[in-house]
């Protein structure tokens, strides 16, 4: 299940993944347990399903705001989208 709330999109022009849910647990990218298979899988799938990419030489993410939020959640837990995509 994916649920979206547009909070932050209008005020900051930036969408973020606020609360994630996997394996019966709610978590944030800041509290994600990457040893938890369900949490790790959810974040990796979000990145792999996204076309958003980091702008070279910048912290800016280019692409659809929803997809950028998924890539940013991955970055928050230390997953580089380019490296992950290269694996697959």
Rosetta silent file (secondary structure, phi, psi, omega in degrees, C-alpha in Angstrom):
SEQUENCE: XXXXXXXXXXXXXXXXXXXXXXXXXXXXXXXXXXXXXXXXXXXXXXXXXXXXXXXXXXXXXXXXXXXXXXXXXXXXXXXXXXXXXXXX
SCORE:     score description
SCORE:     0.000 S_00000001
   1 L     0.000  137.749  175.641    0.000    0.000    0.000 S_00000001
   2 L  -124.121  127.388  179.773    1.260    3.483   -0.814 S_00000001
   3 L  -123.531  133.054 -179.004   -0.344    6.519    0.807 S_00000001
   4 L  -117.796  139.189  172.668    0.552   10.094   -0.114 S_00000001
   5 L  -129.900  126.103 -171.439    0.006   13.301    1.811 S_00000001
   6 L   -77.356   11.923 -179.312    1.088   16.472    0.031 S_00000001
   7 L   -55.192  129.405  179.009    2.369   18.156    3.236 S_00000001
   8 L    94.792  -24.837 -178.124    5.477   20.179    2.438 S_00000001
   9 H   -66.089  -46.504 -178.717    4.964   20.124   -1.307 S_00000001
  10 H   -78.273  -40.149 -175.700    3.191   23.477   -1.449 S_00000001
  11 H   -77.288  -34.142 -175.876    4.977   25.195    1.421 S_00000001
  12 H  -115.713   -5.765 -174.145    8.510   24.042    0.639 S_00000001
  13 L    55.146   37.242 -178.998    8.183   22.884   -2.984 S_00000001
  14 L  -149.885  121.866  177.040    9.724   19.610   -1.821 S_00000001
  15 L   -92.114  139.447  177.208    8.023   16.286   -1.237 S_00000001
  16 L  -133.039  153.496  173.894    9.512   13.981    1.382 S_00000001
  17 L   -83.397  107.580 -176.119    8.725   10.490    2.611 S_00000001
  18 L   -83.795  -51.063 -178.184    7.573   11.222    6.167 S_00000001
  19 L  -132.087  129.840  179.067    6.382    7.835    7.411 S_00000001
  20 E  -111.402  156.180 -178.737    7.084    4.456    5.846 S_00000001
  21 E  -139.483  121.290  177.540    5.339    1.175    6.642 S_00000001
  22 E  -155.759  143.979  177.276    6.733   -2.310    6.093 S_00000001
  23 L    60.308   30.216  178.711    6.617   -5.587    7.945 S_00000001
  24 L    78.714   11.523 -178.192    3.908   -4.321   10.283 S_00000001
  25 E  -127.252  140.645  170.409    6.021   -1.388   11.478 S_00000001
  26 E   -90.943  142.020  177.955    5.905    2.360   10.892 S_00000001
  27 E  -157.627  169.836  174.640    9.274    4.058   10.541 S_00000001
  28 L  -116.579  170.533  177.034   11.013    7.031    8.978 S_00000001
  29 L   -64.919  -26.949  178.639   14.149    7.105    6.893 S_00000001
  30 L   -73.941  -27.122 -177.665   15.912    8.431   10.015 S_00000001
  31 L  -108.740    5.418 -177.353   14.751    5.465   12.128 S_00000001
  32 L   -60.097  138.688  175.836   14.871    2.749    9.451 S_00000001
  33 L  -102.341  102.232 -175.329   16.514   -0.494   10.504 S_00000001
  34 L   -72.478   -5.917  171.639   18.414   -1.652    7.433 S_00000001
  35 L   -84.065  -14.139  176.802   18.872   -5.074    9.057 S_00000001
  36 L   -81.342  115.416 -174.766   15.071   -5.466    8.863 S_00000001
  37 H   -57.523  -42.218 -177.953   14.447   -7.204    5.527 S_00000001
  38 H   -64.902  -44.377 -179.612   11.002   -5.627    5.023 S_00000001
  39 H   -66.183  -46.401  179.218   12.233   -2.090    5.675 S_00000001
  40 H   -60.886  -42.656 -179.023   15.349   -2.498    3.527 S_00000001
  41 H   -64.890  -43.429  179.712   13.303   -4.044    0.704 S_00000001
  42 H   -59.142  -46.953 -178.617   10.698   -1.270    0.757 S_00000001
  43 H   -66.029  -42.238  179.456   13.318    1.462    0.466 S_00000001
  44 H   -64.216  -41.160  178.342   15.241   -0.375   -2.264 S_00000001
  45 H   -63.836  -41.687  177.845   12.054   -0.986   -4.278 S_00000001
  46 H   -57.307  -42.728  178.876   11.134    2.695   -3.968 S_00000001
  47 H   -67.733  -47.638 -176.712   14.488    3.672   -5.447 S_00000001
  48 H   -65.694  -26.478  179.004   14.403    1.047   -8.198 S_00000001
  49 L   -84.419   -4.546 -176.129   10.875    2.079   -9.213 S_00000001
  50 L  -101.551  147.726  173.488   11.977    5.699   -9.503 S_00000001
  51 L  -101.401   -1.345 -178.149   13.575    7.517  -12.433 S_00000001
  52 L   -67.756  146.305 -179.151   14.770   10.430  -10.272 S_00000001
  53 E  -140.498  154.552  173.465   18.532   11.021  -10.123 S_00000001
  54 E   -70.472  135.946  172.637   20.976   13.266   -8.307 S_00000001
  55 L   -70.726  128.816 -176.224   22.121   16.224  -10.349 S_00000001
  56 L   -57.678  131.648  179.494   25.848   15.741  -10.828 S_00000001
  57 L    75.522   16.974 -175.207   27.891   17.891   -8.431 S_00000001
  58 L  -145.486  162.719  172.764   24.814   18.872   -6.424 S_00000001
  59 L   -89.161   -3.368 -177.106   22.532   17.674   -3.626 S_00000001
  60 L   -74.572  139.707  177.228   19.546   18.396   -5.883 S_00000001
  61 E  -107.251  129.052 -179.307   17.471   15.479   -7.152 S_00000001
  62 E   -98.396  135.770  177.359   16.032   15.736  -10.643 S_00000001
  63 L   136.442 -175.151  177.983   12.747   14.093  -11.539 S_00000001
  64 L   -55.251  136.873 -177.848    9.170   13.718  -10.423 S_00000001
  65 H   -56.671  -38.365  178.853    8.753   15.022   -6.837 S_00000001
  66 H   -65.776  -44.493  179.825    7.315   11.722   -5.594 S_00000001
  67 H   -67.489  -36.511  176.642   10.151    9.743   -7.132 S_00000001
  68 H   -62.945  -37.900  178.528   12.710   12.229   -5.796 S_00000001
  69 H   -63.263  -37.204  178.494   11.273   11.702   -2.300 S_00000001
  70 H   -68.465  -40.855  177.178   11.833    7.948   -2.638 S_00000001
  71 H   -64.620  -41.363  179.286   15.425    8.452   -3.772 S_00000001
  72 H   -64.291  -38.315  176.796   16.013   10.862   -0.881 S_00000001
  73 H   -60.699  -39.747  176.073   14.656    8.312    1.606 S_00000001
  74 H   -64.943  -42.036  178.188   17.219    5.869    0.238 S_00000001
  75 H   -62.642  -35.889 -179.966   19.974    8.430    0.524 S_00000001
  76 H   -60.819  -28.363  179.640   18.955    9.063    4.135 S_00000001
  77 L  -102.322    9.212  174.082   19.784    5.426    4.950 S_00000001
  78 L    91.484   16.432  178.656   22.989    5.411    2.916 S_00000001
  79 L   -97.531  122.567  175.679   21.792    3.874   -0.349 S_00000001
  80 L   -87.562  121.442 -174.846   23.211    5.461   -3.493 S_00000001
  81 H   -61.948  -35.454 -179.609   20.600    5.154   -6.257 S_00000001
  82 H   -66.606  -44.876  179.337   23.203    4.825   -9.025 S_00000001
  83 H   -63.557  -44.602 -179.987   25.031    1.993   -7.286 S_00000001
  84 H   -62.514  -44.962 -179.884   21.757    0.177   -6.502 S_00000001
  85 H   -64.302  -36.752  178.118   20.499    0.522  -10.089 S_00000001
  86 H   -63.841  -31.823  177.363   23.820   -0.752  -11.420 S_00000001
  87 H   -64.896  -29.539 -176.231   23.383   -3.877   -9.272 S_00000001
  88 L  -109.676    0.000    0.000   20.093   -4.572  -11.044 S_00000001
